[in-house]
mmCIF file of N, CA and C in Angstrom:
data_model
loop_
_atom_site.group_PDB
_atom_site.id
_atom_site.type_symbol
_atom_site.label_atom_id
_atom_site.label_comp_id
_atom_site.label_asym_id
_atom_site.label_seq_id
_atom_site.Cartn_x
_atom_site.Cartn_y
_atom_site.Cartn_z
ATOM 1 N N PHE A 1 65.179 -16.468 -38.376
ATOM 2 C CA PHE A 1 66.358 -16.613 -37.658
ATOM 3 C C PHE A 1 67.631 -15.899 -38.710
ATOM 4 N N ASN A 2 67.401 -16.095 -40.083
ATOM 5 C CA ASN A 2 68.821 -15.670 -40.887
ATOM 6 C C ASN A 2 69.233 -14.212 -40.872
ATOM 7 N N ASP A 3 67.978 -13.411 -40.702
ATOM 8 C CA ASP A 3 68.491 -12.039 -40.538
ATOM 9 C C ASP A 3 68.906 -11.636 -39.081
ATOM 10 N N ALA A 4 68.275 -12.422 -38.345
ATOM 11 C CA ALA A 4 69.190 -12.247 -36.679
ATOM 12 C C ALA A 4 70.736 -12.510 -36.863
ATOM 13 N N GLU A 5 70.878 -13.892 -37.467
ATOM 14 C CA GLU A 5 72.295 -14.293 -37.523
ATOM 15 C C GLU A 5 72.868 -12.949 -37.797
ATOM 16 N N ALA A 6 72.520 -12.736 -39.156
ATOM 17 C CA ALA A 6 73.361 -11.836 -40.059
ATOM 18 C C ALA A 6 73.749 -10.431 -39.262
ATOM 19 N N VAL A 7 72.597 -9.958 -38.298
ATOM 20 C CA VAL A 7 73.117 -9.040 -37.562
ATOM 21 C C VAL A 7 73.803 -9.153 -36.316
ATOM 22 N N LEU A 8 73.361 -10.160 -35.849
ATOM 23 C CA LEU A 8 74.620 -10.374 -34.701
ATOM 24 C C LEU A 8 76.017 -10.921 -34.852
ATOM 25 N N ARG A 9 76.287 -11.566 -36.350
ATOM 26 C CA ARG A 9 77.732 -11.513 -36.485
ATOM 27 C C ARG A 9 78.065 -10.231 -37.084
ATOM 28 N N SER A 10 77.524 -9.120 -37.398
ATOM 29 C CA SER A 10 77.537 -8.229 -37.954
ATOM 30 C C SER A 10 78.356 -7.160 -36.584
ATOM 31 N N ALA A 11 77.219 -6.899 -35.313
ATOM 32 C CA ALA A 11 77.815 -6.647 -34.239
ATOM 33 C C ALA A 11 79.052 -7.373 -33.425
ATOM 34 N N ILE A 12 79.074 -8.559 -33.693
ATOM 35 C CA ILE A 12 80.535 -9.512 -33.275
ATOM 36 C C ILE A 12 81.456 -8.859 -34.384
ATOM 37 N N SER A 13 81.683 -8.882 -35.120
ATOM 38 C CA SER A 13 82.697 -7.911 -35.899
ATOM 39 C C SER A 13 83.307 -6.767 -35.485
ATOM 40 N N LEU A 14 82.215 -5.896 -35.186
ATOM 41 C CA LEU A 14 82.286 -4.456 -34.699
ATOM 42 C C LEU A 14 83.118 -4.521 -33.501
ATOM 43 N N ASP A 15 82.502 -5.460 -32.345
ATOM 44 C CA ASP A 15 82.935 -6.082 -31.266
ATOM 45 C C ASP A 15 82.789 -7.228 -30.857
ATOM 46 N N PRO A 16 84.172 -8.140 -31.239
ATOM 47 C CA PRO A 16 84.806 -9.362 -30.970
ATOM 48 C C PRO A 16 84.301 -9.766 -29.553
ATOM 49 N N LEU A 17 84.334 -8.697 -28.594
ATOM 50 C CA LEU A 17 84.406 -9.206 -27.054
ATOM 51 C C LEU A 17 82.932 -9.007 -26.168
ATOM 52 N N ASN A 18 81.784 -8.540 -27.433
ATOM 53 C CA ASN A 18 80.541 -8.687 -26.847
ATOM 54 C C ASN A 18 79.989 -9.850 -26.213
ATOM 55 N N PRO A 19 80.178 -10.401 -25.110
ATOM 56 C CA PRO A 19 79.224 -11.671 -24.457
ATOM 57 C C PRO A 19 77.838 -11.909 -24.995
ATOM 58 N N GLN A 20 77.227 -10.621 -24.728
ATOM 59 C CA GLN A 20 75.779 -10.392 -24.904
ATOM 60 C C GLN A 20 75.601 -11.111 -26.469
ATOM 61 N N ALA A 21 76.243 -10.167 -27.434
ATOM 62 C CA ALA A 21 75.610 -10.613 -29.340
ATOM 63 C C ALA A 21 76.468 -12.306 -29.441
ATOM 64 N N ARG A 22 77.421 -12.591 -28.544
ATOM 65 C CA ARG A 22 77.705 -14.019 -28.662
ATOM 66 C C ARG A 22 76.629 -14.827 -28.269
ATOM 67 N N PHE A 23 76.290 -14.628 -26.915
ATOM 68 C CA PHE A 23 74.939 -15.455 -26.616
ATOM 69 C C PHE A 23 74.065 -15.602 -27.154
ATOM 70 N N TRP A 24 73.653 -14.324 -27.873
ATOM 71 C CA TRP A 24 72.499 -14.424 -28.722
ATOM 72 C C TRP A 24 72.599 -15.101 -29.993
ATOM 73 N N LEU A 25 74.028 -14.878 -30.392
ATOM 74 C CA LEU A 25 74.233 -15.818 -31.779
ATOM 75 C C LEU A 25 74.072 -17.210 -31.278
ATOM 76 N N VAL A 26 74.602 -17.693 -30.492
ATOM 77 C CA VAL A 26 74.484 -19.132 -29.765
ATOM 78 C C VAL A 26 72.918 -19.460 -29.555
ATOM 79 N N LEU A 27 71.964 -18.625 -29.461
ATOM 80 C CA LEU A 27 70.546 -19.119 -28.958
ATOM 81 C C LEU A 27 69.884 -19.271 -30.829
ATOM 82 N N THR A 28 70.522 -18.242 -31.806
ATOM 83 C CA THR A 28 69.853 -18.251 -33.041
ATOM 84 C C THR A 28 70.218 -19.149 -33.663
ATOM 85 N N LEU A 29 71.655 -19.486 -33.350
ATOM 86 C CA LEU A 29 72.410 -20.809 -34.032
ATOM 87 C C LEU A 29 71.540 -21.889 -33.682
ATOM 88 N N ALA A 30 71.431 -22.367 -32.483
ATOM 89 C CA ALA A 30 70.634 -23.591 -31.506
ATOM 90 C C ALA A 30 69.520 -23.983 -32.696
ATOM 91 N N HIS A 31 68.585 -22.790 -32.751
ATOM 92 C CA HIS A 31 67.395 -22.554 -33.017
ATOM 93 C C HIS A 31 67.465 -22.960 -34.467
ATOM 94 N N GLN A 32 68.320 -22.637 -34.989
ATOM 95 C CA GLN A 32 68.168 -23.134 -37.044
ATOM 96 C C GLN A 32 69.027 -24.587 -36.954
ATOM 97 N N GLY A 33 69.418 -24.891 -35.483
ATOM 98 C CA GLY A 33 69.417 -26.530 -35.942
ATOM 99 C C GLY A 33 71.363 -26.752 -36.207
ATOM 100 N N GLU A 34 71.818 -25.779 -36.241
ATOM 101 C CA GLU A 34 73.329 -25.509 -36.012
ATOM 102 C C GLU A 34 74.050 -25.677 -35.300
ATOM 103 N N LYS A 35 73.983 -27.418 -34.567
ATOM 104 C CA LYS A 35 74.517 -27.435 -32.923
ATOM 105 C C LYS A 35 75.976 -27.100 -33.315
ATOM 106 N N ASP A 36 76.771 -27.644 -34.071
ATOM 107 C CA ASP A 36 78.121 -27.800 -34.153
ATOM 108 C C ASP A 36 78.539 -26.069 -34.034
ATOM 109 N N GLN A 37 77.871 -25.195 -34.741
ATOM 110 C CA GLN A 37 78.681 -23.475 -34.761
ATOM 111 C C GLN A 37 77.913 -23.162 -33.216
ATOM 112 N N ALA A 38 77.244 -23.277 -32.660
ATOM 113 C CA ALA A 38 76.427 -22.834 -31.713
ATOM 114 C C ALA A 38 77.327 -23.429 -30.669
ATOM 115 N N ILE A 39 78.027 -24.655 -30.801
ATOM 116 C CA ILE A 39 78.726 -25.089 -29.242
ATOM 117 C C ILE A 39 79.889 -24.332 -29.116
ATOM 118 N N GLU A 40 80.577 -24.016 -30.781
ATOM 119 C CA GLU A 40 81.672 -23.361 -30.993
ATOM 120 C C GLU A 40 81.640 -21.863 -30.499
ATOM 121 N N GLU A 41 80.819 -21.163 -30.489
ATOM 122 C CA GLU A 41 80.277 -19.924 -30.547
ATOM 123 C C GLU A 41 80.178 -19.660 -29.114
ATOM 124 N N GLY A 42 79.431 -20.830 -28.394
ATOM 125 C CA GLY A 42 79.379 -20.862 -26.867
ATOM 126 C C GLY A 42 80.684 -20.923 -25.910
ATOM 127 N N LYS A 43 81.791 -21.918 -26.730
ATOM 128 C CA LYS A 43 82.638 -21.531 -26.001
ATOM 129 C C LYS A 43 83.257 -20.390 -26.188
ATOM 130 N N ALA A 44 83.533 -19.603 -27.181
ATOM 131 C CA ALA A 44 84.118 -18.543 -27.259
ATOM 132 C C ALA A 44 83.225 -17.377 -26.349
ATOM 133 N N THR A 45 82.131 -17.570 -26.160
ATOM 134 C CA THR A 45 81.226 -16.954 -25.501
ATOM 135 C C THR A 45 81.852 -16.995 -24.061
ATOM 136 N N LEU A 46 81.804 -18.521 -23.676
ATOM 137 C CA LEU A 46 82.419 -18.556 -21.911
ATOM 138 C C LEU A 46 83.672 -18.107 -21.909
ATOM 139 N N ARG A 47 84.247 -17.871 -22.952
ATOM 140 C CA ARG A 47 85.665 -17.792 -22.456
ATOM 141 C C ARG A 47 86.204 -15.987 -22.098
ATOM 142 N N LEU A 48 84.724 -15.462 -23.142
ATOM 143 C CA LEU A 48 85.084 -13.674 -22.547
ATOM 144 C C LEU A 48 84.232 -13.467 -21.059
ATOM 145 N N LEU A 49 83.586 -14.722 -20.545
ATOM 146 C CA LEU A 49 82.987 -14.305 -19.506
ATOM 147 C C LEU A 49 84.085 -14.114 -18.175
ATOM 148 N N ALA A 50 83.944 -13.405 -16.848
ATOM 149 C CA ALA A 50 84.595 -13.488 -15.759
ATOM 150 C C ALA A 50 84.227 -15.101 -15.150
ATOM 151 N N PRO A 51 85.518 -15.595 -14.260
ATOM 152 C CA PRO A 51 84.940 -17.146 -14.235
ATOM 153 C C PRO A 51 83.641 -17.112 -12.549
ATOM 154 N N ASP A 52 83.374 -16.184 -12.181
ATOM 155 C CA ASP A 52 81.883 -16.427 -11.569
ATOM 156 C C ASP A 52 80.821 -16.487 -12.008
ATOM 157 N N ASP A 53 80.821 -15.862 -13.807
ATOM 158 C CA ASP A 53 79.841 -15.955 -14.527
ATOM 159 C C ASP A 53 79.617 -16.975 -15.117
ATOM 160 N N ARG A 54 80.585 -17.801 -15.630
ATOM 161 C CA ARG A 54 80.488 -18.754 -16.461
ATOM 162 C C ARG A 54 79.419 -20.054 -15.903
ATOM 163 N N LEU A 55 79.512 -20.391 -14.883
ATOM 164 C CA LEU A 55 78.592 -21.713 -14.826
ATOM 165 C C LEU A 55 77.089 -21.054 -14.993
ATOM 166 N N ASP A 56 76.786 -19.815 -14.263
ATOM 167 C CA ASP A 56 75.480 -19.601 -14.906
ATOM 168 C C ASP A 56 75.229 -19.444 -16.477
ATOM 169 N N ALA A 57 76.167 -18.982 -17.269
ATOM 170 C CA ALA A 57 75.906 -18.860 -18.782
ATOM 171 C C ALA A 57 75.998 -20.372 -19.470
ATOM 172 N N GLN A 58 76.857 -21.014 -18.792
ATOM 173 C CA GLN A 58 77.285 -22.278 -19.140
ATOM 174 C C GLN A 58 75.881 -23.157 -18.961
ATOM 175 N N LYS A 59 74.973 -22.750 -17.987
ATOM 176 C CA LYS A 59 73.525 -23.581 -17.908
ATOM 177 C C LYS A 59 72.647 -23.299 -18.909
ATOM 178 N N ALA A 60 72.921 -21.673 -19.285
ATOM 179 C CA ALA A 60 71.777 -21.121 -20.253
ATOM 180 C C ALA A 60 72.237 -21.690 -21.688
ATOM 181 N N LEU A 61 73.148 -21.916 -21.821
ATOM 182 C CA LEU A 61 73.638 -22.151 -23.313
ATOM 183 C C LEU A 61 73.590 -23.741 -23.246
ATOM 184 N N ASP A 62 73.627 -24.549 -22.321
ATOM 185 C CA ASP A 62 73.416 -26.123 -22.642
ATOM 186 C C ASP A 62 71.742 -26.186 -22.825
ATOM 187 N N ARG A 63 71.001 -25.464 -21.884
ATOM 188 C CA ARG A 63 69.673 -25.190 -21.999
ATOM 189 C C ARG A 63 69.157 -25.195 -23.689
ATOM 190 N N ALA A 64 69.432 -23.519 -23.897
ATOM 191 C CA ALA A 64 69.088 -23.526 -25.371
ATOM 192 C C ALA A 64 69.500 -24.408 -26.647
ATOM 193 N N LEU A 65 70.876 -25.224 -26.083
ATOM 194 C CA LEU A 65 71.139 -25.783 -26.930
ATOM 195 C C LEU A 65 70.340 -27.127 -27.218
ATOM 196 N N GLN A 66 69.834 -27.649 -25.746
ATOM 197 C CA GLN A 66 69.078 -28.662 -26.214
ATOM 198 C C GLN A 66 67.303 -28.216 -26.596
ATOM 199 N N GLU A 67 67.237 -27.198 -26.172
ATOM 200 C CA GLU A 67 65.889 -26.585 -26.634
ATOM 201 C C GLU A 67 65.942 -26.321 -28.197
ATOM 202 N N GLY A 68 66.861 -25.850 -28.801
ATOM 203 C CA GLY A 68 66.884 -25.707 -30.013
ATOM 204 C C GLY A 68 66.970 -26.788 -30.947
ATOM 205 N N SER A 69 67.879 -27.748 -30.499
ATOM 206 C CA SER A 69 68.218 -29.324 -30.811
ATOM 207 C C SER A 69 66.515 -29.930 -31.094
ATOM 208 N N SER A 70 65.999 -29.769 -29.920
ATOM 209 C CA SER A 70 64.394 -30.537 -29.800
ATOM 210 C C SER A 70 63.495 -29.732 -30.955
ATOM 211 N N SER A 71 63.533 -28.522 -31.254
ATOM 212 C CA SER A 71 62.761 -27.685 -31.874
ATOM 213 C C SER A 71 63.012 -28.068 -33.387
ATOM 214 N N THR A 72 63.817 -28.228 -33.359
ATOM 215 C CA THR A 72 64.509 -28.635 -35.168
ATOM 216 C C THR A 72 64.351 -30.320 -35.599
ATOM 217 N N SER A 73 64.544 -30.992 -34.403
ATOM 218 C CA SER A 73 64.311 -32.330 -34.516
ATOM 219 C C SER A 73 63.449 -33.370 -34.153
ATOM 220 N N GLY A 74 62.889 -32.652 -32.962
ATOM 221 C CA GLY A 74 61.964 -33.278 -32.646
ATOM 222 C C GLY A 74 61.976 -34.137 -31.171
ATOM 223 N N THR A 75 63.481 -34.451 -30.971
ATOM 224 C CA THR A 75 64.033 -34.778 -29.837
ATOM 225 C C THR A 75 65.479 -33.740 -29.295
ATOM 226 N N PRO A 76 65.370 -34.261 -27.929
ATOM 227 C CA PRO A 76 66.197 -33.273 -26.983
ATOM 228 C C PRO A 76 67.818 -33.984 -27.762
ATOM 229 N N SER A 77 68.752 -33.238 -27.841
ATOM 230 C CA SER A 77 70.222 -33.474 -28.004
ATOM 231 C C SER A 77 70.648 -34.138 -26.820
ATOM 232 N N ALA A 78 71.900 -34.900 -27.321
ATOM 233 C CA ALA A 78 72.670 -35.479 -26.075
ATOM 234 C C ALA A 78 73.544 -34.990 -25.661
ATOM 235 N N GLN A 79 73.510 -34.250 -24.452
ATOM 236 C CA GLN A 79 74.916 -33.757 -24.011
ATOM 237 C C GLN A 79 76.189 -34.478 -23.669
#
């Protein structure tokens, strides 16, 4: 996951408005147990999306944070 994080951060530095790269970074951070960073990146990702797309994206990000947290700590995160 460290390699993925580096590649995604590089992609975001080249195109800061790329919601796909930011979404995958959120997933990567969540799986690494970096919940606070994942939440901040998730917020940034949602701001880039059209209002009609935000609800589905929010659900996907919440699910990713819960799954990432439970894969690293053994218990689901409290949202």
